[in-house]
Amino acid sequence: MPDRSLRVHREVVSYVRRSERMNPSQEKAWAAHADRLLIPVPSRGLDTSVHPDARIDWASAFGREAPLMVEIGSGRGEALVALALRHPDANVVAFEVFAPAIASTMSRIARHEVGNVRIVKANGAEGLKHLFADSALEQVWTFFPDPWHKARHHKRRLVSPEFAALVAAKLRPGGLWRLATDWEDYALAMREVLDGAPGLQNVHGGWAPRWAERPVTKYEARGLAAGRSVFDLTYQRTPTANGDAPTVGDLLHRTPRPDAHGEAAL
Ligand SMILES: C[S@@+](CC[C@H](N)C(=O)[O-])C[C@H]1O[C@@H](n2cnc3c(N)ncnc32)[C@H](O)[C@@H]1O
């Protein structure tokens, strides 16, 4: 009897499924570095899904125990590599679904001799859910996520109440979620979702100052060149009232408490 819970169907995802064709230098980078940098993860049959039973021993994947930082949608790895170099004491996990972008990231990692990055070619939302224990993460980064402009596509936006609950559950209390976008309507939608999200506190009470460690990526440069502003946001995982870590289920079913917002400055 087939397991119906694992049935493959067309799911709403935050990325475009497109051709995976790589250019010769990307093919070369993949062949040279995938064994070391890419962490294979079992899927549900869809290439970019993550099987609910999939587990990764991150300490052995990195060869050491260290605080975990995760980027979702790392693109060509511009921010990823710069930030991994700034945080040599962290183990940095990147989720990206697009193979050519991953290959370019591998080249960049090799060029800069970065040792503390591993890449998972999968939907980061599923990866976050299944591959990390609750409260396991020090930071989560979501920079220039696909904006999905049309109203009928808004359901594909990565930042949603469900995703916020997931990030909140996976961050350790005090851990940070940093976001940036050059699309004002998405930035406002992020504020609407995240300012009221249980378990998260807007560190600056509004827009965050630009995170100085974050380099200007191709996407940011393109937005600026087109005359758009860039909006940064930083949220911190709050401890629960009894000090225990909330689960995703707790966070999704709890109503927001306006008094949960404190005054930390980061
Ligand atoms: C607009 S690009 C930004 C890339 C990068 N963050 C930057 O600032 O240069 C968004 C990237 O996120 C990836 N992406 C979108 N949704 C994703 C998901 N759920 N899991 C993993 N990658 C995702 C896309 O394939 C794309 O490469």
PDB file of C-alpha atoms and ligand atoms in Angstrom:
ATOM      1  CA  MET A   1       0.000   0.000   0.000  1.00  0.00           C
ATOM      2  CA  PRO A   2       1.646   3.339  -1.019  1.00  0.00           C
ATOM      3  CA  ASP A   3       2.157   5.923   1.733  1.00  0.00           C
ATOM      4  CA  ARG A   4      -0.390   8.620   0.761  1.00  0.00           C
ATOM      5  CA  SER A   5       1.147  11.174   3.122  1.00  0.00           C
ATOM      6  CA  LEU A   6       4.198  11.231   0.833  1.00  0.00           C
ATOM      7  CA  ARG A   7       2.215  11.559  -2.404  1.00  0.00           C
ATOM      8  CA  VAL A   8       3.919  13.914  -4.840  1.00  0.00           C
ATOM      9  CA  HIS A   9       1.732  16.793  -5.964  1.00  0.00           C
ATOM     10  CA  ARG A  10       2.386  20.283  -7.252  1.00  0.00           C
ATOM     11  CA  GLU A  11       2.969  22.320  -4.109  1.00  0.00           C
ATOM     12  CA  VAL A  12       2.994  26.067  -3.614  1.00  0.00           C
ATOM     13  CA  VAL A  13       6.664  26.973  -3.300  1.00  0.00           C
ATOM     14  CA  SER A  14       8.529  30.266  -3.066  1.00  0.00           C
ATOM     15  CA  TYR A  15      10.748  29.657  -6.102  1.00  0.00           C
ATOM     16  CA  VAL A  16      10.447  29.197  -9.841  1.00  0.00           C
ATOM     17  CA  ARG A  17      11.225  25.777 -11.226  1.00  0.00           C
ATOM     18  CA  ARG A  18      13.580  26.513 -14.124  1.00  0.00           C
ATOM     19  CA  SER A  19      16.224  24.917 -16.299  1.00  0.00           C
ATOM     20  CA  GLU A  20      19.169  23.593 -14.313  1.00  0.00           C
ATOM     21  CA  ARG A  21      21.617  23.837 -17.195  1.00  0.00           C
ATOM     22  CA  MET A  22      25.055  24.910 -16.013  1.00  0.00           C
ATOM     23  CA  ASN A  23      27.795  26.617 -17.998  1.00  0.00           C
ATOM     24  CA  PRO A  24      31.174  24.826 -18.278  1.00  0.00           C
ATOM     25  CA  SER A  25      32.764  26.656 -15.360  1.00  0.00           C
ATOM     26  CA  GLN A  26      29.763  25.881 -13.138  1.00  0.00           C
ATOM     27  CA  GLU A  27      29.968  22.221 -14.185  1.00  0.00           C
ATOM     28  CA  LYS A  28      33.636  22.212 -13.304  1.00  0.00           C
ATOM     29  CA  ALA A  29      32.992  23.788  -9.893  1.00  0.00           C
ATOM     30  CA  TRP A  30      30.242  21.274  -9.167  1.00  0.00           C
ATOM     31  CA  ALA A  31      32.470  18.338 -10.084  1.00  0.00           C
ATOM     32  CA  ALA A  32      35.333  19.686  -7.971  1.00  0.00           C
ATOM     33  CA  HIS A  33      33.484  20.719  -4.812  1.00  0.00           C
ATOM     34  CA  ALA A  34      30.077  19.042  -4.483  1.00  0.00           C
ATOM     35  CA  ASP A  35      31.468  16.073  -2.549  1.00  0.00           C
ATOM     36  CA  ARG A  36      32.803  18.350   0.167  1.00  0.00           C
ATOM     37  CA  LEU A  37      30.231  21.158   0.199  1.00  0.00           C
ATOM     38  CA  LEU A  38      26.888  19.650  -0.740  1.00  0.00           C
ATOM     39  CA  ILE A  39      24.945  17.773   1.929  1.00  0.00           C
ATOM     40  CA  PRO A  40      22.681  15.179   0.295  1.00  0.00           C
ATOM     41  CA  VAL A  41      19.211  15.074   1.807  1.00  0.00           C
ATOM     42  CA  PRO A  42      16.508  12.484   1.060  1.00  0.00           C
ATOM     43  CA  SER A  43      13.466  13.963  -0.674  1.00  0.00           C
ATOM     44  CA  ARG A  44       9.799  12.974  -0.977  1.00  0.00           C
ATOM     45  CA  GLY A  45      10.324  12.364  -4.682  1.00  0.00           C
ATOM     46  CA  LEU A  46      10.207  16.007  -5.683  1.00  0.00           C
ATOM     47  CA  ASP A  47      13.749  17.150  -6.338  1.00  0.00           C
ATOM     48  CA  THR A  48      13.616  20.116  -3.986  1.00  0.00           C
ATOM     49  CA  SER A  49      11.549  18.587  -1.192  1.00  0.00           C
ATOM     50  CA  VAL A  50      12.891  17.232   2.089  1.00  0.00           C
ATOM     51  CA  HIS A  51      11.661  13.902   3.414  1.00  0.00           C
ATOM     52  CA  PRO A  52      10.053  14.344   6.851  1.00  0.00           C
ATOM     53  CA  ASP A  53      12.294  11.599   8.250  1.00  0.00           C
ATOM     54  CA  ALA A  54      15.494  13.184   6.909  1.00  0.00           C
ATOM     55  CA  ARG A  55      18.025  14.034   9.623  1.00  0.00           C
ATOM     56  CA  ILE A  56      21.523  15.539   9.376  1.00  0.00           C
ATOM     57  CA  ASP A  57      24.231  15.322  12.003  1.00  0.00           C
ATOM     58  CA  TRP A  58      25.555  18.856  11.525  1.00  0.00           C
ATOM     59  CA  ALA A  59      28.548  18.385  13.802  1.00  0.00           C
ATOM     60  CA  SER A  60      29.803  15.558  11.614  1.00  0.00           C
ATOM     61  CA  ALA A  61      28.879  17.388   8.382  1.00  0.00           C
ATOM     62  CA  PHE A  62      31.148  20.261   9.487  1.00  0.00           C
ATOM     63  CA  GLY A  63      33.637  18.188  11.436  1.00  0.00           C
ATOM     64  CA  ARG A  64      33.032  20.266  14.555  1.00  0.00           C
ATOM     65  CA  GLU A  65      30.374  21.569  16.953  1.00  0.00           C
ATOM     66  CA  ALA A  66      29.662  25.274  16.464  1.00  0.00           C
ATOM     67  CA  PRO A  67      26.703  27.661  16.547  1.00  0.00           C
ATOM     68  CA  LEU A  68      24.535  27.182  13.454  1.00  0.00           C
ATOM     69  CA  MET A  69      23.570  30.004  11.098  1.00  0.00           C
ATOM     70  CA  VAL A  70      21.244  29.367   8.152  1.00  0.00           C
ATOM     71  CA  GLU A  71      20.636  31.281   4.936  1.00  0.00           C
ATOM     72  CA  ILE A  72      17.504  30.481   2.937  1.00  0.00           C
ATOM     73  CA  GLY A  73      17.778  31.334  -0.762  1.00  0.00           C
ATOM     74  CA  SER A  74      21.517  31.978  -0.900  1.00  0.00           C
ATOM     75  CA  GLY A  75      21.573  32.594  -4.677  1.00  0.00           C
ATOM     76  CA  ARG A  76      25.153  32.830  -5.975  1.00  0.00           C
ATOM     77  CA  GLY A  77      26.494  32.990  -2.427  1.00  0.00           C
ATOM     78  CA  GLU A  78      27.569  36.618  -2.340  1.00  0.00           C
ATOM     79  CA  ALA A  79      26.187  37.346   1.137  1.00  0.00           C
ATOM     80  CA  LEU A  80      26.780  33.775   2.284  1.00  0.00           C
ATOM     81  CA  VAL A  81      30.525  33.792   1.678  1.00  0.00           C
ATOM     82  CA  ALA A  82      31.066  37.289   3.090  1.00  0.00           C
ATOM     83  CA  LEU A  83      29.111  36.441   6.235  1.00  0.00           C
ATOM     84  CA  ALA A  84      30.751  33.035   6.687  1.00  0.00           C
ATOM     85  CA  LEU A  85      34.143  34.771   6.555  1.00  0.00           C
ATOM     86  CA  ARG A  86      32.938  37.274   9.172  1.00  0.00           C
ATOM     87  CA  HIS A  87      31.776  34.409  11.417  1.00  0.00           C
ATOM     88  CA  PRO A  88      34.552  31.800  11.338  1.00  0.00           C
ATOM     89  CA  ASP A  89      33.312  30.340  14.611  1.00  0.00           C
ATOM     90  CA  ALA A  90      29.877  29.495  13.172  1.00  0.00           C
ATOM     91  CA  ASN A  91      28.767  26.563  11.021  1.00  0.00           C
ATOM     92  CA  VAL A  92      26.837  28.155   8.147  1.00  0.00           C
ATOM     93  CA  VAL A  93      24.189  26.164   6.240  1.00  0.00           C
ATOM     94  CA  ALA A  94      22.836  27.507   2.937  1.00  0.00           C
ATOM     95  CA  PHE A  95      19.603  26.356   1.292  1.00  0.00           C
ATOM     96  CA  GLU A  96      19.274  27.027  -2.416  1.00  0.00           C
ATOM     97  CA  VAL A  97      17.175  25.226  -5.029  1.00  0.00           C
ATOM     98  CA  PHE A  98      18.846  26.397  -8.244  1.00  0.00           C
ATOM     99  CA  ALA A  99      21.834  24.233  -9.260  1.00  0.00           C
ATOM    100  CA  PRO A 100      23.715  26.822 -11.394  1.00  0.00           C
ATOM    101  CA  ALA A 101      23.570  29.295  -8.487  1.00  0.00           C
ATOM    102  CA  ILE A 102      24.875  26.588  -6.141  1.00  0.00           C
ATOM    103  CA  ALA A 103      27.751  25.855  -8.518  1.00  0.00           C
ATOM    104  CA  SER A 104      28.676  29.564  -8.583  1.00  0.00           C
ATOM    105  CA  THR A 105      28.517  29.552  -4.780  1.00  0.00           C
ATOM    106  CA  MET A 106      30.905  26.588  -4.697  1.00  0.00           C
ATOM    107  CA  SER A 107      33.415  28.498  -6.855  1.00  0.00           C
ATOM    108  CA  ARG A 108      33.157  31.493  -4.589  1.00  0.00           C
ATOM    109  CA  ILE A 109      33.636  29.341  -1.473  1.00  0.00           C
ATOM    110  CA  ALA A 110      36.714  27.719  -3.001  1.00  0.00           C
ATOM    111  CA  ARG A 111      38.142  31.053  -4.196  1.00  0.00           C
ATOM    112  CA  HIS A 112      37.859  32.556  -0.717  1.00  0.00           C
ATOM    113  CA  GLU A 113      38.981  29.316   0.994  1.00  0.00           C
ATOM    114  CA  VAL A 114      35.910  29.274   3.222  1.00  0.00           C
ATOM    115  CA  GLY A 115      35.740  26.187   5.438  1.00  0.00           C
ATOM    116  CA  ASN A 116      32.566  26.786   7.444  1.00  0.00           C
ATOM    117  CA  VAL A 117      29.796  26.536   4.810  1.00  0.00           C
ATOM    118  CA  ARG A 118      27.694  23.561   3.716  1.00  0.00           C
ATOM    119  CA  ILE A 119      24.975  23.716   1.065  1.00  0.00           C
ATOM    120  CA  VAL A 120      21.670  21.864   0.843  1.00  0.00           C
ATOM    121  CA  LYS A 121      19.943  21.830  -2.549  1.00  0.00           C
ATOM    122  CA  ALA A 122      16.366  21.847  -1.279  1.00  0.00           C
ATOM    123  CA  ASN A 123      13.431  23.984  -0.260  1.00  0.00           C
ATOM    124  CA  GLY A 124      14.748  25.833   2.783  1.00  0.00           C
ATOM    125  CA  ALA A 125      11.341  25.944   4.446  1.00  0.00           C
ATOM    126  CA  GLU A 126      11.194  22.151   4.479  1.00  0.00           C
ATOM    127  CA  GLY A 127      14.858  21.894   5.395  1.00  0.00           C
ATOM    128  CA  LEU A 128      14.395  24.199   8.356  1.00  0.00           C
ATOM    129  CA  LYS A 129      11.460  22.124   9.537  1.00  0.00           C
ATOM    130  CA  HIS A 130      13.012  18.672   9.299  1.00  0.00           C
ATOM    131  CA  LEU A 131      16.788  19.077   9.534  1.00  0.00           C
ATOM    132  CA  PHE A 132      17.183  21.131  12.717  1.00  0.00           C
ATOM    133  CA  ALA A 133      16.060  20.602  16.287  1.00  0.00           C
ATOM    134  CA  ASP A 134      13.938  23.322  17.868  1.00  0.00           C
ATOM    135  CA  SER A 135      16.058  26.147  19.360  1.00  0.00           C
ATOM    136  CA  ALA A 136      19.108  24.916  17.412  1.00  0.00           C
ATOM    137  CA  LEU A 137      19.882  28.065  15.432  1.00  0.00           C
ATOM    138  CA  GLU A 138      21.860  31.169  16.295  1.00  0.00           C
ATOM    139  CA  GLN A 139      20.765  33.194  13.246  1.00  0.00           C
ATOM    140  CA  VAL A 140      18.584  32.841  10.142  1.00  0.00           C
ATOM    141  CA  TRP A 141      19.102  35.043   7.045  1.00  0.00           C
ATOM    142  CA  THR A 142      16.570  35.801   4.319  1.00  0.00           C
ATOM    143  CA  PHE A 143      17.976  38.366   1.905  1.00  0.00           C
ATOM    144  CA  PHE A 144      16.124  39.547  -1.192  1.00  0.00           C
ATOM    145  CA  PRO A 145      13.626  36.688  -1.316  1.00  0.00           C
ATOM    146  CA  ASP A 146      11.669  36.436  -4.582  1.00  0.00           C
ATOM    147  CA  PRO A 147       9.032  39.204  -4.355  1.00  0.00           C
ATOM    148  CA  TRP A 148       6.077  37.494  -6.112  1.00  0.00           C
ATOM    149  CA  HIS A 149       4.414  40.780  -7.050  1.00  0.00           C
ATOM    150  CA  LYS A 150       1.026  39.689  -8.323  1.00  0.00           C
ATOM    151  CA  ALA A 151      -1.682  39.407  -5.665  1.00  0.00           C
ATOM    152  CA  ARG A 152      -2.536  35.891  -6.815  1.00  0.00           C
ATOM    153  CA  HIS A 153       1.135  34.927  -6.219  1.00  0.00           C
ATOM    154  CA  HIS A 154       1.431  36.393  -2.723  1.00  0.00           C
ATOM    155  CA  LYS A 155       0.814  32.929  -1.283  1.00  0.00           C
ATOM    156  CA  ARG A 156       4.193  31.961  -2.777  1.00  0.00           C
ATOM    157  CA  ARG A 157       6.090  34.532  -0.736  1.00  0.00           C
ATOM    158  CA  LEU A 158       8.550  32.877   1.617  1.00  0.00           C
ATOM    159  CA  VAL A 159       7.728  35.140   4.563  1.00  0.00           C
ATOM    160  CA  SER A 160       4.318  33.997   5.836  1.00  0.00           C
ATOM    161  CA  PRO A 161       2.854  33.382   9.315  1.00  0.00           C
ATOM    162  CA  GLU A 162       3.673  29.646   8.997  1.00  0.00           C
ATOM    163  CA  PHE A 163       7.264  30.325   7.986  1.00  0.00           C
ATOM    164  CA  ALA A 164       7.607  32.879  10.804  1.00  0.00           C
ATOM    165  CA  ALA A 165       6.432  30.256  13.315  1.00  0.00           C
ATOM    166  CA  LEU A 166       8.976  27.818  11.926  1.00  0.00           C
ATOM    167  CA  VAL A 167      11.873  30.262  12.152  1.00  0.00           C
ATOM    168  CA  ALA A 168      10.826  31.280  15.674  1.00  0.00           C
ATOM    169  CA  ALA A 169      10.754  27.639  16.789  1.00  0.00           C
ATOM    170  CA  LYS A 170      14.166  26.856  15.289  1.00  0.00           C
ATOM    171  CA  LEU A 171      15.978  29.927  16.659  1.00  0.00           C
ATOM    172  CA  ARG A 172      17.394  29.675  20.156  1.00  0.00           C
ATOM    173  CA  PRO A 173      15.897  32.221  22.587  1.00  0.00           C
ATOM    174  CA  GLY A 174      17.789  35.441  21.812  1.00  0.00           C
ATOM    175  CA  GLY A 175      18.674  34.196  18.314  1.00  0.00           C
ATOM    176  CA  LEU A 176      18.231  36.576  15.379  1.00  0.00           C
ATOM    177  CA  TRP A 177      16.369  36.494  12.059  1.00  0.00           C
ATOM    178  CA  ARG A 178      17.741  39.061   9.632  1.00  0.00           C
ATOM    179  CA  LEU A 179      15.848  39.967   6.478  1.00  0.00           C
ATOM    180  CA  ALA A 180      16.256  42.448   3.628  1.00  0.00           C
ATOM    181  CA  THR A 181      14.254  43.308   0.524  1.00  0.00           C
ATOM    182  CA  ASP A 182      14.188  46.087  -2.061  1.00  0.00           C
ATOM    183  CA  TRP A 183      10.438  45.760  -2.647  1.00  0.00           C
ATOM    184  CA  GLU A 184       8.483  48.110  -0.394  1.00  0.00           C
ATOM    185  CA  ASP A 185       5.182  46.216  -0.601  1.00  0.00           C
ATOM    186  CA  TYR A 186       6.905  42.965   0.421  1.00  0.00           C
ATOM    187  CA  ALA A 187       8.779  44.806   3.185  1.00  0.00           C
ATOM    188  CA  LEU A 188       5.460  46.129   4.534  1.00  0.00           C
ATOM    189  CA  ALA A 189       3.907  42.670   4.264  1.00  0.00           C
ATOM    190  CA  MET A 190       6.881  41.245   6.209  1.00  0.00           C
ATOM    191  CA  ARG A 191       6.303  43.832   8.956  1.00  0.00           C
ATOM    192  CA  GLU A 192       2.622  42.977   9.089  1.00  0.00           C
ATOM    193  CA  VAL A 193       3.356  39.266   9.509  1.00  0.00           C
ATOM    194  CA  LEU A 194       6.423  39.469  11.718  1.00  0.00           C
ATOM    195  CA  ASP A 195       5.561  42.339  14.070  1.00  0.00           C
ATOM    196  CA  GLY A 196       2.620  40.247  15.278  1.00  0.00           C
ATOM    197  CA  ALA A 197       4.338  36.871  15.127  1.00  0.00           C
ATOM    198  CA  PRO A 198       4.360  34.926  18.413  1.00  0.00           C
ATOM    199  CA  GLY A 199       7.872  34.265  19.660  1.00  0.00           C
ATOM    200  CA  LEU A 200       9.483  37.077  17.658  1.00  0.00           C
ATOM    201  CA  GLN A 201      10.331  40.612  18.665  1.00  0.00           C
ATOM    202  CA  ASN A 202      11.192  43.429  16.256  1.00  0.00           C
ATOM    203  CA  VAL A 203      14.590  44.409  17.649  1.00  0.00           C
ATOM    204  CA  HIS A 204      14.424  47.984  16.381  1.00  0.00           C
ATOM    205  CA  GLY A 205      10.674  48.457  16.745  1.00  0.00           C
ATOM    206  CA  GLY A 206      10.596  49.281  13.015  1.00  0.00           C
ATOM    207  CA  TRP A 207      13.082  49.074  10.135  1.00  0.00           C
ATOM    208  CA  ALA A 208      16.564  47.944  11.106  1.00  0.00           C
ATOM    209  CA  PRO A 209      19.637  49.925  10.123  1.00  0.00           C
ATOM    210  CA  ARG A 210      21.421  48.263   7.209  1.00  0.00           C
ATOM    211  CA  TRP A 211      23.390  45.310   8.618  1.00  0.00           C
ATOM    212  CA  ALA A 212      26.944  46.477   8.013  1.00  0.00           C
ATOM    213  CA  GLU A 213      28.229  42.912   7.534  1.00  0.00           C
ATOM    214  CA  ARG A 214      25.832  42.260   4.650  1.00  0.00           C
ATOM    215  CA  PRO A 215      27.559  42.920   1.307  1.00  0.00           C
ATOM    216  CA  VAL A 216      25.716  44.541  -1.616  1.00  0.00           C
ATOM    217  CA  THR A 217      24.626  41.622  -3.806  1.00  0.00           C
ATOM    218  CA  LYS A 218      23.598  41.711  -7.447  1.00  0.00           C
ATOM    219  CA  TYR A 219      19.946  41.872  -6.375  1.00  0.00           C
ATOM    220  CA  GLU A 220      20.492  44.784  -4.018  1.00  0.00           C
ATOM    221  CA  ALA A 221      22.559  46.669  -6.632  1.00  0.00           C
ATOM    222  CA  ARG A 222      19.848  46.109  -9.217  1.00  0.00           C
ATOM    223  CA  GLY A 223      17.172  47.458  -6.862  1.00  0.00           C
ATOM    224  CA  LEU A 224      19.227  50.513  -5.981  1.00  0.00           C
ATOM    225  CA  ALA A 225      20.017  51.188  -9.651  1.00  0.00           C
ATOM    226  CA  ALA A 226      16.281  51.089 -10.376  1.00  0.00           C
ATOM    227  CA  GLY A 227      15.708  53.744  -7.674  1.00  0.00           C
ATOM    228  CA  ARG A 228      14.247  51.417  -5.033  1.00  0.00           C
ATOM    229  CA  SER A 229      15.094  51.606  -1.323  1.00  0.00           C
ATOM    230  CA  VAL A 230      16.364  48.649   0.648  1.00  0.00           C
ATOM    231  CA  PHE A 231      14.515  47.632   3.824  1.00  0.00           C
ATOM    232  CA  ASP A 232      16.337  45.666   6.527  1.00  0.00           C
ATOM    233  CA  LEU A 233      14.563  43.926   9.391  1.00  0.00           C
ATOM    234  CA  THR A 234      15.872  42.113  12.476  1.00  0.00           C
ATOM    235  CA  TYR A 235      13.740  39.944  14.743  1.00  0.00           C
ATOM    236  CA  GLN A 236      14.797  38.203  17.939  1.00  0.00           C
ATOM    237  CA  ARG A 237      13.392  34.965  19.332  1.00  0.00           C
ATOM    238  CA  THR A 238      11.796  35.758  22.655  1.00  0.00           C
ATOM    239  CA  PRO A 239      11.887  33.295  25.542  1.00  0.00           C
ATOM    240  CA  THR A 240       8.490  31.906  26.492  1.00  0.00           C
ATOM    241  CA  ALA A 241       6.918  32.792  29.802  1.00  0.00           C
ATOM    242  CA  ASN A 242       8.174  29.582  31.453  1.00  0.00           C
ATOM    243  CA  GLY A 243      11.542  29.692  29.689  1.00  0.00           C
ATOM    244  CA  ASP A 244      10.876  26.618  27.533  1.00  0.00           C
ATOM    245  CA  ALA A 245      11.338  26.673  23.784  1.00  0.00           C
ATOM    246  CA  PRO A 246       8.001  26.855  21.933  1.00  0.00           C
ATOM    247  CA  THR A 247       7.270  24.357  19.171  1.00  0.00           C
ATOM    248  CA  VAL A 248       5.999  25.352  15.716  1.00  0.00           C
ATOM    249  CA  GLY A 249       2.556  24.112  16.784  1.00  0.00           C
ATOM    250  CA  ASP A 250       2.612  26.284  19.941  1.00  0.00           C
ATOM    251  CA  LEU A 251       3.586  29.338  17.922  1.00  0.00           C
ATOM    252  CA  LEU A 252       1.019  28.866  15.189  1.00  0.00           C
ATOM    253  CA  HIS A 253      -1.813  28.498  17.665  1.00  0.00           C
ATOM    254  CA  ARG A 254      -0.882  31.217  20.082  1.00  0.00           C
ATOM    255  CA  THR A 255      -2.364  34.694  19.676  1.00  0.00           C
ATOM    256  CA  PRO A 256       0.204  37.536  19.560  1.00  0.00           C
ATOM    257  CA  ARG A 257       0.909  39.294  22.850  1.00  0.00           C
ATOM    258  CA  PRO A 258       1.579  43.008  22.268  1.00  0.00           C
ATOM    259  CA  ASP A 259       3.472  43.224  25.581  1.00  0.00           C
ATOM    260  CA  ALA A 260       6.047  40.680  24.343  1.00  0.00           C
ATOM    261  CA  HIS A 261       8.053  43.453  22.663  1.00  0.00           C
ATOM    262  CA  GLY A 262      11.095  44.520  24.643  1.00  0.00           C
ATOM    263  CA  GLU A 263      13.877  47.009  24.058  1.00  0.00           C
ATOM    264  CA  ALA A 264      17.025  45.193  22.982  1.00  0.00           C
ATOM    265  CA  ALA A 265      19.188  47.022  20.428  1.00  0.00           C
ATOM    266  CA  LEU A 266      21.164  44.974  17.940  1.00  0.00           C
TER     267      LEU A 266
HETATM  268  C1  LIG B   1      16.133  36.915  -5.586  1.00  0.00           C
HETATM  269  S1  LIG B   1      17.304  35.665  -5.251  1.00  0.00           S
HETATM  270  C2  LIG B   1      18.323  36.367  -3.949  1.00  0.00           C
HETATM  271  C3  LIG B   1      19.595  35.622  -3.719  1.00  0.00           C
HETATM  272  C4  LIG B   1      20.472  36.087  -2.564  1.00  0.00           C
HETATM  273  N1  LIG B   1      19.786  35.982  -1.284  1.00  0.00           N
HETATM  274  C5  LIG B   1      21.000  37.476  -2.792  1.00  0.00           C
HETATM  275  O1  LIG B   1      20.634  38.397  -2.052  1.00  0.00           O
HETATM  276  O2  LIG B   1      21.797  37.642  -3.715  1.00  0.00           O
HETATM  277  C6  LIG B   1      16.318  34.489  -4.357  1.00  0.00           C
HETATM  278  C7  LIG B   1      16.938  33.108  -4.324  1.00  0.00           C
HETATM  279  O3  LIG B   1      16.234  32.314  -3.402  1.00  0.00           O
HETATM  280  C8  LIG B   1      16.088  30.999  -3.930  1.00  0.00           C
HETATM  281  N2  LIG B   1      14.921  30.437  -3.218  1.00  0.00           N
HETATM  282  C9  LIG B   1      13.649  30.912  -3.226  1.00  0.00           C
HETATM  283  N3  LIG B   1      12.877  30.205  -2.406  1.00  0.00           N
HETATM  284  C10 LIG B   1      13.675  29.253  -1.831  1.00  0.00           C
HETATM  285  C11 LIG B   1      13.439  28.222  -0.893  1.00  0.00           C
HETATM  286  N4  LIG B   1      12.238  28.023  -0.359  1.00  0.00           N
HETATM  287  N5  LIG B   1      14.475  27.430  -0.547  1.00  0.00           N
HETATM  288  C12 LIG B   1      15.711  27.618  -1.094  1.00  0.00           C
HETATM  289  N6  LIG B   1      15.983  28.582  -1.988  1.00  0.00           N
HETATM  290  C13 LIG B   1      14.980  29.395  -2.349  1.00  0.00           C
HETATM  291  C14 LIG B   1      15.932  31.218  -5.427  1.00  0.00           C
HETATM  292  O4  LIG B   1      16.290  30.075  -6.180  1.00  0.00           O
HETATM  293  C15 LIG B   1      16.900  32.390  -5.657  1.00  0.00           C
HETATM  294  O5  LIG B   1      18.194  31.929  -5.947  1.00  0.00           O
END
